[in-house]
Coordinates of C-alpha atoms in Angstrom, one line a residue:
X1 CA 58.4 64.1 60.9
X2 CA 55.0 65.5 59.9
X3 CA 55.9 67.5 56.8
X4 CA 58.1 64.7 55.2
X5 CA 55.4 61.7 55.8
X6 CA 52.8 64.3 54.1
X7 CA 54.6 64.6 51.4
X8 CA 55.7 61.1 51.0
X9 CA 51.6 60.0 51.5
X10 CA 50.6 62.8 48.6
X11 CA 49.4 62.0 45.1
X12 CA 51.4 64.9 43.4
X13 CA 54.3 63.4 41.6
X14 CA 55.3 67.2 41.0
X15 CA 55.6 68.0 44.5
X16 CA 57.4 65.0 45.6
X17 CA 60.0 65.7 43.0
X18 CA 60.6 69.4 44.1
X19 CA 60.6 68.0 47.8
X20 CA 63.3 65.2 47.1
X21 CA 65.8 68.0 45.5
X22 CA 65.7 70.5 47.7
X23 CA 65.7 68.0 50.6
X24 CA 69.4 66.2 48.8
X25 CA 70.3 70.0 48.5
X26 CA 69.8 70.8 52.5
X27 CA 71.1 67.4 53.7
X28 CA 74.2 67.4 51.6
X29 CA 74.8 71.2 53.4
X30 CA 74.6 69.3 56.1
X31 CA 77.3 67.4 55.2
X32 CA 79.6 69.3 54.7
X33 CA 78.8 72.4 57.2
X34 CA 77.9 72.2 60.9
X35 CA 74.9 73.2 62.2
X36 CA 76.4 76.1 63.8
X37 CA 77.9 77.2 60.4
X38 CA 74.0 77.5 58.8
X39 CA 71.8 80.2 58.9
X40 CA 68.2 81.3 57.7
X41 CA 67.5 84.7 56.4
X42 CA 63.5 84.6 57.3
X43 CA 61.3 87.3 56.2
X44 CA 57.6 85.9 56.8
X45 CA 56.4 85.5 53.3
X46 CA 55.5 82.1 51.7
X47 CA 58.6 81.0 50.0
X48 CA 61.0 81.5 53.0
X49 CA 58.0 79.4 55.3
X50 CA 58.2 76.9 52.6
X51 CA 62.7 77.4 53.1
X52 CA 62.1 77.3 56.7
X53 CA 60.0 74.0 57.0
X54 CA 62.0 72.1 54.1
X55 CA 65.2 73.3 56.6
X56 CA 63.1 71.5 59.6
X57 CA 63.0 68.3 57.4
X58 CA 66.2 68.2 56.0
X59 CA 67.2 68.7 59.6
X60 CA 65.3 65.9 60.8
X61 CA 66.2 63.2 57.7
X62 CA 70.2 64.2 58.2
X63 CA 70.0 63.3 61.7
X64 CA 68.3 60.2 61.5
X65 CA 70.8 59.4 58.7
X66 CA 73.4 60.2 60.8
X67 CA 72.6 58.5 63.9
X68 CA 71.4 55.4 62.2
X69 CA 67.8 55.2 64.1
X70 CA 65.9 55.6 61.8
X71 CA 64.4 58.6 63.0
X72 CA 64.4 57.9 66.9
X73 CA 67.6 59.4 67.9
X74 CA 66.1 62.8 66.5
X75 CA 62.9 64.7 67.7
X76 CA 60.8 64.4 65.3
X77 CA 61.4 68.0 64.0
X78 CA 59.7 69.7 67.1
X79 CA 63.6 71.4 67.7
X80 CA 65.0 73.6 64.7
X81 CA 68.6 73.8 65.7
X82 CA 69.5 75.8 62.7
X83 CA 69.6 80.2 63.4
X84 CA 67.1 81.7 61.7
X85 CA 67.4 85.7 61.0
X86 CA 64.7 88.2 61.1
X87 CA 65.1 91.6 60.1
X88 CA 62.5 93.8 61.7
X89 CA 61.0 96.4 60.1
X90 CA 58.7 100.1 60.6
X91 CA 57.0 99.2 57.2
X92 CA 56.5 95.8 57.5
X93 CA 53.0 94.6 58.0
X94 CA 52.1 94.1 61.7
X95 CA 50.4 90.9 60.4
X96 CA 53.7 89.5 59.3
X97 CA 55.7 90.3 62.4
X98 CA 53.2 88.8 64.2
X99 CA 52.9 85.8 62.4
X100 CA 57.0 85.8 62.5
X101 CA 56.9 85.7 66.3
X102 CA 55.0 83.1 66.3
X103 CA 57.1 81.0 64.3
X104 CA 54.2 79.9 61.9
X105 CA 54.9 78.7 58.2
X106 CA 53.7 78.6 54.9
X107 CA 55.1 77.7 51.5
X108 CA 54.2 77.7 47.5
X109 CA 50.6 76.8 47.8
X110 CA 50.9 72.8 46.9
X111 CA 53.2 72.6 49.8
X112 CA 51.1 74.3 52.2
X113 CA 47.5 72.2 51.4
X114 CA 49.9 69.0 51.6
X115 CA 51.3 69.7 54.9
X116 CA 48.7 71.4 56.2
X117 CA 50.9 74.2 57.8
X118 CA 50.2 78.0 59.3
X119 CA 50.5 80.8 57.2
X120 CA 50.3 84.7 57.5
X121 CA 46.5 85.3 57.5
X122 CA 47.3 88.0 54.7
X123 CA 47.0 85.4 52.3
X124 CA 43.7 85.0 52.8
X125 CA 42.8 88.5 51.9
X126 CA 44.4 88.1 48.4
X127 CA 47.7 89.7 49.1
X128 CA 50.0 86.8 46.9
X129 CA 53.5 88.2 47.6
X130 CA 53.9 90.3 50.5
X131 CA 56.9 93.1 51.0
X132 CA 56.1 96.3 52.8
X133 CA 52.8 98.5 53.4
X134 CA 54.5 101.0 51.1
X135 CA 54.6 98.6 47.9
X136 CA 52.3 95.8 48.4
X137 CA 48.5 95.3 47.8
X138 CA 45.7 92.6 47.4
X139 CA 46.0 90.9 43.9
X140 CA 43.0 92.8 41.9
X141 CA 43.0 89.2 40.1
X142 CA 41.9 87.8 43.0
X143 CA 38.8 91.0 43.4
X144 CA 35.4 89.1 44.1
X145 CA 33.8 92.8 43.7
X146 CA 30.6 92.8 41.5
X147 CA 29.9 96.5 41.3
X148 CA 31.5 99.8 42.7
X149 CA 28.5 100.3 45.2
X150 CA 29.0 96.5 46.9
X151 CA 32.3 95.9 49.5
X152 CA 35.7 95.2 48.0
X153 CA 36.5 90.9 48.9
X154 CA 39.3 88.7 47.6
X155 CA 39.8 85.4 47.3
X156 CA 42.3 83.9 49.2
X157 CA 46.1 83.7 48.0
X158 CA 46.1 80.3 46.8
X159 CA 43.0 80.6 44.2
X160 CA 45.3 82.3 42.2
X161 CA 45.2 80.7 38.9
X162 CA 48.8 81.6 37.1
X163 CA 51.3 81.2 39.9
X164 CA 53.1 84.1 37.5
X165 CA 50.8 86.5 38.2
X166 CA 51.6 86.7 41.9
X167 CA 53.6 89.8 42.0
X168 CA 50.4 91.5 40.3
X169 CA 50.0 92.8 43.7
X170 CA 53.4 94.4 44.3
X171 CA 54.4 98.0 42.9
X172 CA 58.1 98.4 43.8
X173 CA 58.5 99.8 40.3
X174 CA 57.8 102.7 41.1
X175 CA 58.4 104.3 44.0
X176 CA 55.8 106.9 44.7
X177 CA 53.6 104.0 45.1
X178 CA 51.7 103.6 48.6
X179 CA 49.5 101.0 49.3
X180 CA 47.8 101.4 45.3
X181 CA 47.9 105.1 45.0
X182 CA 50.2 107.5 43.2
X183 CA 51.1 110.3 45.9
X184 CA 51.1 113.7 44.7
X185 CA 54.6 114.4 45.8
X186 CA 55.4 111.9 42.4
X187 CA 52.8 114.5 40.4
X188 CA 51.2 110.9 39.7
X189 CA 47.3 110.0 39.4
X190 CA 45.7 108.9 42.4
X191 CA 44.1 105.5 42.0
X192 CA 41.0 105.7 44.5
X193 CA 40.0 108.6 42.8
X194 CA 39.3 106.9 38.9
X195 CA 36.9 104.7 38.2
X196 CA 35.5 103.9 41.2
X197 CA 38.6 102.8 42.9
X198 CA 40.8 100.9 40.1
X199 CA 43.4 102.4 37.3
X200 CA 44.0 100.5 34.5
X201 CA 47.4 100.5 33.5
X202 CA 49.2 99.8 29.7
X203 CA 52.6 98.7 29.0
X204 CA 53.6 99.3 25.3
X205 CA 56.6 97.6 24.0
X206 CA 58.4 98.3 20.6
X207 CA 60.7 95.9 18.9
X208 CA 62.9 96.8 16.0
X209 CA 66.6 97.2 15.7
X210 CA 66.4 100.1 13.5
X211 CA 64.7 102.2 16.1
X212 CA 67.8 102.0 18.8
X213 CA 70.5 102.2 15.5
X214 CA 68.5 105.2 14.7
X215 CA 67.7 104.6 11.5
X216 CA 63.8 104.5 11.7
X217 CA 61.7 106.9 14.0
X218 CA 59.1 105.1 15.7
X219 CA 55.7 108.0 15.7
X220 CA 53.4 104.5 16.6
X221 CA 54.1 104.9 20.3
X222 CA 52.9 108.6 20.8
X223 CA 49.6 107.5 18.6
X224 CA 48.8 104.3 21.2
X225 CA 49.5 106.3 24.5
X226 CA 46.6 108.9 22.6
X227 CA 44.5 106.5 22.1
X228 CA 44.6 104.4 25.6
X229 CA 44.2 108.0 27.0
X230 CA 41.1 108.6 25.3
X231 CA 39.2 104.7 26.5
X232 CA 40.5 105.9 30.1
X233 CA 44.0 103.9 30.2
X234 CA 47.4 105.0 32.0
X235 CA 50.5 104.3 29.9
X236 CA 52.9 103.2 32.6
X237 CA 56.2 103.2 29.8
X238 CA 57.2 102.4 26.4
X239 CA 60.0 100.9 25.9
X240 CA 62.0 99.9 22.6
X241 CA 63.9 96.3 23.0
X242 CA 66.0 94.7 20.2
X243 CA 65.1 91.9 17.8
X244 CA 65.8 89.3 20.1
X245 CA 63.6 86.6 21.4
X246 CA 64.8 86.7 24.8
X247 CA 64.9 90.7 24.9
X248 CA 61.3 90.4 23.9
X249 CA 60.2 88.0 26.5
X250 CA 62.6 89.8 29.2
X251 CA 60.4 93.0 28.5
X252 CA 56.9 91.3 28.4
X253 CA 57.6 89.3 31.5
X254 CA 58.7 92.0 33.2
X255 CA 55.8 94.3 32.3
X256 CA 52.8 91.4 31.7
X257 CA 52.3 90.9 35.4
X258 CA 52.4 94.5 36.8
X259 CA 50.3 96.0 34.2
X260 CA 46.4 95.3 33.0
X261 CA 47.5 95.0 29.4
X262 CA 50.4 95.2 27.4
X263 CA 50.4 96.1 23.7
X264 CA 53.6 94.8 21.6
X265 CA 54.2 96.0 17.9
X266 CA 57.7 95.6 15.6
X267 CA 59.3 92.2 14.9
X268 CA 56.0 90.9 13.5
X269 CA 56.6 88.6 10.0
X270 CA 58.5 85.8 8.1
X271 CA 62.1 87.4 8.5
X272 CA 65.0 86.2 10.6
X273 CA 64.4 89.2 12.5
X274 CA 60.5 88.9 13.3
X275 CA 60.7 87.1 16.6
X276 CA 57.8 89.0 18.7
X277 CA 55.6 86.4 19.1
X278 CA 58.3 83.9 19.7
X279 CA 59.3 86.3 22.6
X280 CA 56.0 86.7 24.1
X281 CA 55.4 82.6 23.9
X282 CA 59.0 82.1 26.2
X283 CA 57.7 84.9 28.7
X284 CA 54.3 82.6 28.8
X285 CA 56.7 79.6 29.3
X286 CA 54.5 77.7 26.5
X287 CA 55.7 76.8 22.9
X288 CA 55.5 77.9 19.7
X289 CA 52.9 75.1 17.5
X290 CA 51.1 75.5 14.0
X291 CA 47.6 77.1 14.3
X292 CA 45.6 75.9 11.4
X293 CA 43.1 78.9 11.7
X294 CA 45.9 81.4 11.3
X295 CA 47.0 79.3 8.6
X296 CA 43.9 79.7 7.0
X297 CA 43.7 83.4 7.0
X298 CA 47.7 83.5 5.6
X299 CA 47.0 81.3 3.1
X300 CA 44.5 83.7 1.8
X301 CA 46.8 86.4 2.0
X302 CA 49.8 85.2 1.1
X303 CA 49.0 82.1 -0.6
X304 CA 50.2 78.1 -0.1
X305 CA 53.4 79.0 1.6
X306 CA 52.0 79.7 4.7
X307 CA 52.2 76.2 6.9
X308 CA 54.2 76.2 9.7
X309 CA 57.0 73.8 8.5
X310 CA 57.6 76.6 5.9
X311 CA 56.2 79.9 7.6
X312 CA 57.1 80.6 10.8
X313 CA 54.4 83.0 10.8
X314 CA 51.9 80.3 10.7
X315 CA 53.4 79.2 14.7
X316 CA 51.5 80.5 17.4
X317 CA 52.1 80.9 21.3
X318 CA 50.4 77.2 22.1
X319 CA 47.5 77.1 24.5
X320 CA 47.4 81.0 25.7
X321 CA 46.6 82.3 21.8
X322 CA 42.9 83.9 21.4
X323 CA 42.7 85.0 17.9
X324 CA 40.6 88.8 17.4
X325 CA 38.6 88.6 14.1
X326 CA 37.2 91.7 12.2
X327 CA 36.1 91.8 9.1
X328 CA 38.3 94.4 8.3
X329 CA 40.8 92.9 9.4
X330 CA 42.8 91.0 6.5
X331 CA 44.3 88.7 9.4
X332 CA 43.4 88.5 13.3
X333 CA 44.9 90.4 15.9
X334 CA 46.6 88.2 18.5
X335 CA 45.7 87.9 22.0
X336 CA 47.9 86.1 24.9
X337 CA 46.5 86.6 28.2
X338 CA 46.8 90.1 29.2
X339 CA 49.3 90.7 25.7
X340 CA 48.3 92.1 22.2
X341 CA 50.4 92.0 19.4
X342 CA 50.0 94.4 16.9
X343 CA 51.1 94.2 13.6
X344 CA 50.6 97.9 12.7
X345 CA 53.6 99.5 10.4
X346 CA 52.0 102.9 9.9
X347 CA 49.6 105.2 11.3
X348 CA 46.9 104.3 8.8
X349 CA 47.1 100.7 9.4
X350 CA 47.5 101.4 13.6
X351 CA 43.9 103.6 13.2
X352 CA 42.3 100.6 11.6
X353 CA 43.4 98.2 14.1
X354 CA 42.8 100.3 16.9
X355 CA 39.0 101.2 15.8
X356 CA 38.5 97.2 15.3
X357 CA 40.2 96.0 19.0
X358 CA 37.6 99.4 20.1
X359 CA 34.5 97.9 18.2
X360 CA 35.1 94.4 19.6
X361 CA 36.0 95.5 23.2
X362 CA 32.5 96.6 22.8
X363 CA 30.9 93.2 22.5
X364 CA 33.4 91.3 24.9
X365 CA 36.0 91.6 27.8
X366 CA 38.9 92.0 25.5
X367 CA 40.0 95.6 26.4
X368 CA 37.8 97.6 29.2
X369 CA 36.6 100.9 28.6
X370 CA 36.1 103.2 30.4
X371 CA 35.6 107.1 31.3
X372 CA 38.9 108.8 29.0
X373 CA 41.2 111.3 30.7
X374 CA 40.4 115.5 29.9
X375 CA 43.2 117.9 30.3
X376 CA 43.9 121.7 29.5
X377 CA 46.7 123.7 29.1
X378 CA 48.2 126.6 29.1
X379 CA 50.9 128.9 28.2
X380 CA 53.0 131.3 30.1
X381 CA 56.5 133.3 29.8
X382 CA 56.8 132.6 33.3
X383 CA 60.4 131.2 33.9
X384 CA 61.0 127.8 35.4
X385 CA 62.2 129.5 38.4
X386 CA 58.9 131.3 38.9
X387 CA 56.7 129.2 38.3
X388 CA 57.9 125.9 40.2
X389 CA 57.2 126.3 43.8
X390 CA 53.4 127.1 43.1
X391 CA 53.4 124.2 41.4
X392 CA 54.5 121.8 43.7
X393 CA 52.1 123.1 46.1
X394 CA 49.1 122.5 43.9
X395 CA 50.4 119.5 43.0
X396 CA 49.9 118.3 47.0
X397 CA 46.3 120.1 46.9
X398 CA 45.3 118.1 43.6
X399 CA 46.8 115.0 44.5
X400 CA 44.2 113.6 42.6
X401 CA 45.4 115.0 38.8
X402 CA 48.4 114.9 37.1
X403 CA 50.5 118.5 36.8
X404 CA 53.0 119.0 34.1
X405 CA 55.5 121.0 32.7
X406 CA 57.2 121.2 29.0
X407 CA 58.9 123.3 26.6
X408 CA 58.6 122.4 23.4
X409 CA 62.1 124.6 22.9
X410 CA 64.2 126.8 25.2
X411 CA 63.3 129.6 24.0
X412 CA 59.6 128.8 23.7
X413 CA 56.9 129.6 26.3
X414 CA 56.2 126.9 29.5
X415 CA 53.4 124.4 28.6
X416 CA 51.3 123.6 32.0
X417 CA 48.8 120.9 31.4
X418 CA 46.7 119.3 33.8
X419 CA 45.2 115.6 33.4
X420 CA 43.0 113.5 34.9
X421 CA 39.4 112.2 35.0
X422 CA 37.0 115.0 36.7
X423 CA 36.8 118.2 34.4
X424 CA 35.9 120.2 38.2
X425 CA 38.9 119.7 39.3
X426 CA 40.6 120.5 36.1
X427 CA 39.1 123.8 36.3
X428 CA 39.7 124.6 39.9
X429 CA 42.9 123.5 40.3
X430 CA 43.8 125.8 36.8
X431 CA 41.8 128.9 38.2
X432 CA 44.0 128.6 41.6
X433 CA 47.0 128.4 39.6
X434 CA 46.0 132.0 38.1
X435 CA 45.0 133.7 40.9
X436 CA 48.6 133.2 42.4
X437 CA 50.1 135.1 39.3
X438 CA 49.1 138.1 37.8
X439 CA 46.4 138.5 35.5
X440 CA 47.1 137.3 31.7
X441 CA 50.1 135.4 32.9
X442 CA 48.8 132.5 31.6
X443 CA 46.7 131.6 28.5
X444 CA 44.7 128.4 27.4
X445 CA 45.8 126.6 24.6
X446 CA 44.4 123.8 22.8

């Protein structure tokens, strides 16, 4: 069969492995289960080509086997006797049920080049993980664009440096997402409308125990999500996970690959209990290994013991670390990929770091910036009640800004803030919310 003597003629020893497993795996199914007692679940993306043409040599190799031909008493693979399931779909891309019908393949990209196999064309317009036209678009870390002005390209699927990042293109977090754009049903920020087509979006994790035992509030959070706002940034969450290494890397995995940047702060020192960094090395998949630079500037801080066979603090995520000097910085922020850790305990040591990573985004790519967010807001006694409905409908006629509502007590009057990045619309979308009330209804505050 074609895909088995490909892979059998390759150089890499990676792939062949991989291949030999899950070919024992299939072939020992087949042992114990009739064909007629198998089934594929097929939905037209890469890894269930890949399952569908590994099934087609397994197939094959457990016949010849079988039959004791060597091969001849089978087809060569051109027959796939097993079922194969295909769920269609309103929301499913047309190019994938057409590719589907045609009984096409693809597979994780080694695979593919190897065996030289069809694959959905959307892979070569920088989608890397395809589910529905409600939650999936292009990888922007595939995005060949050079300027606002020239035509959006991609690079095709399997350019895609880390594999890991291939989800970067899916947004079935969140729900109100369509095809990259908040809807205004969601009271979200529409993406086409900032920056000339992108949002950059922030993740910012907190570790400590003693903020989920209650015993320490954490005011660092509010200060960050301030701060991203003002350079242009969307906070997507902050979260507050455990000192744990795998509760840290559970978080920054999960959050590392559907936003631009995540900042982490908490956990960060020579205790039992400082395990950040740890965490965000496992949810790189790399190890932790003695960095003699960061040696050097602990050893000016805290003297000899600072080596890594008797600091821990000294050990460093290995190969994905990029070290942010300042000078007034006393030691250098820590960089991994699209990660920052922070090690900011207070609000006077979080300004100084902040105004540092600011200064050097400035000279480098380390943190875009880019046109901050404006807002106003204003009072009213207005109940809930009264004020809702209006709302919602200027929420659909602004889909473009975000439109809130707080109290900061029960008994307090209704906040109404609008956010987003065009002052214009700010103002006319506040003046129509006026007009539907009666004058003095509402007051600006600061």
């Amino acid at each position: 069969m074609e895909i088995d003597k490909a892979i059998r003629e390759c150089d890499d020893r990676r792939l062949k492995t991989k291949y030999n497993n899950a070919i024992y795996v299939i072939k020992r199914a087949l042992s114990l289960y009739s064909v007629q007692e198998v089934a594929l679940s097929f939905n037209g993306g890469k890894d269930s080509t890949v399952l569908l043409h590994l099934l087609r040599a397994g197939c094959f190799l457990h016949q010849a086997e079988e039959f004791n031909s060597g091969g001849d008493a089978a087809d060569g693979g051109k027959t796939f006797p097993i079922r194969t399931i295909y769920f269609e779909s309103p929301s499913a891309f047309p190019e994938i049920n057409s590719f589907t019908y045609e009984a096409a393949s693809i597979d994780v990209w080694a695979f593919l080049l190897v065996c030289k196999v069809r694959y959905c064309i959307l892979y070569d317009q920088g989608y890397t993980s395809i589910g529905s036209i409600h939650d999936t678009v292009p990888n922007a870390l595939l995005c060949t664009r050079k300027s606002a002005s020239s035509e959006e390209k991609f690079k095709p699927a399997y350019l895609l440096a880390d594999g890991r990042l291939e989800r970067a293109g899916r947004a079935k977090k969140n729900p109100s997402v369509v095809c990259g754009k908040l809807s205004s049903i969601s009271n979200g920020l529409k993406m086409e409308n900032l920056n000339s087509g992108s949002m950059l979006t922030a993740s910012i994790i907190t570790v400590g125990d003693e903020i989920l035992f209650g015993t320490v509030e954490d005011k660092l959070g509010s200060m960050l999500c301030k701060k991203l706002h003002s350079i242009g940034w969307a906070v997507s969450r902050v979260t507050v996970t455990r000192n744990d290494i795998d509760s840290v890397a559970e978080e920054v995995e999960r959050w590392k690959s559907t936003d631009d940047m995540v900042f982490i702060y908490g956990g960060i020192g020579p205790l039992h209990s400082d395990v950040t960094v740890a965490g965000v090395a496992k949810a790189f998949g790399v190890r932790m290994a003695p960095d003699e630079e960061f040696e050097e500037h602990l050893r000016h801080l805290i003297g000899e013991k600072c080596s890594g066979d008797k600091n821990e603090m000294a050990l460093l995520p290995e190969g994905i670390t990029e070290l942010l000097h300042h000078e007034q910085l006393p030691v250098p922020l820590i960089k991994c990929h699209n990660v920052i850790v922070l090690t900011a305990t207070n609000a006077v040591e979080m300004d100084r770091q902040w105004d540092c990573l600011i200064e050097l985004a400035k000279s480098n790519d380390i943190l875009e910036l880019i046109d901050p967010f404006v807002s106003k807001c204003f009072a009213t006694t207005l109940s809930d009640v009264e004020v809702a409905q209006p709302l919602s409908k200027l929420c659909a006629q602004f889909p473009d800004l975000y439109i809130g509502g707080y109290r900061e007590s029960r008994e307090g009057p209704l906040i109404i803030t609008f956010e987003g990045k065009d002052l214009s619309r700010i103002e006319a979308a506040s003046q129509s919310l006026c007009k539907i009330f009666h004058p003095g209804a509402f007051s600006e505050i600061e």
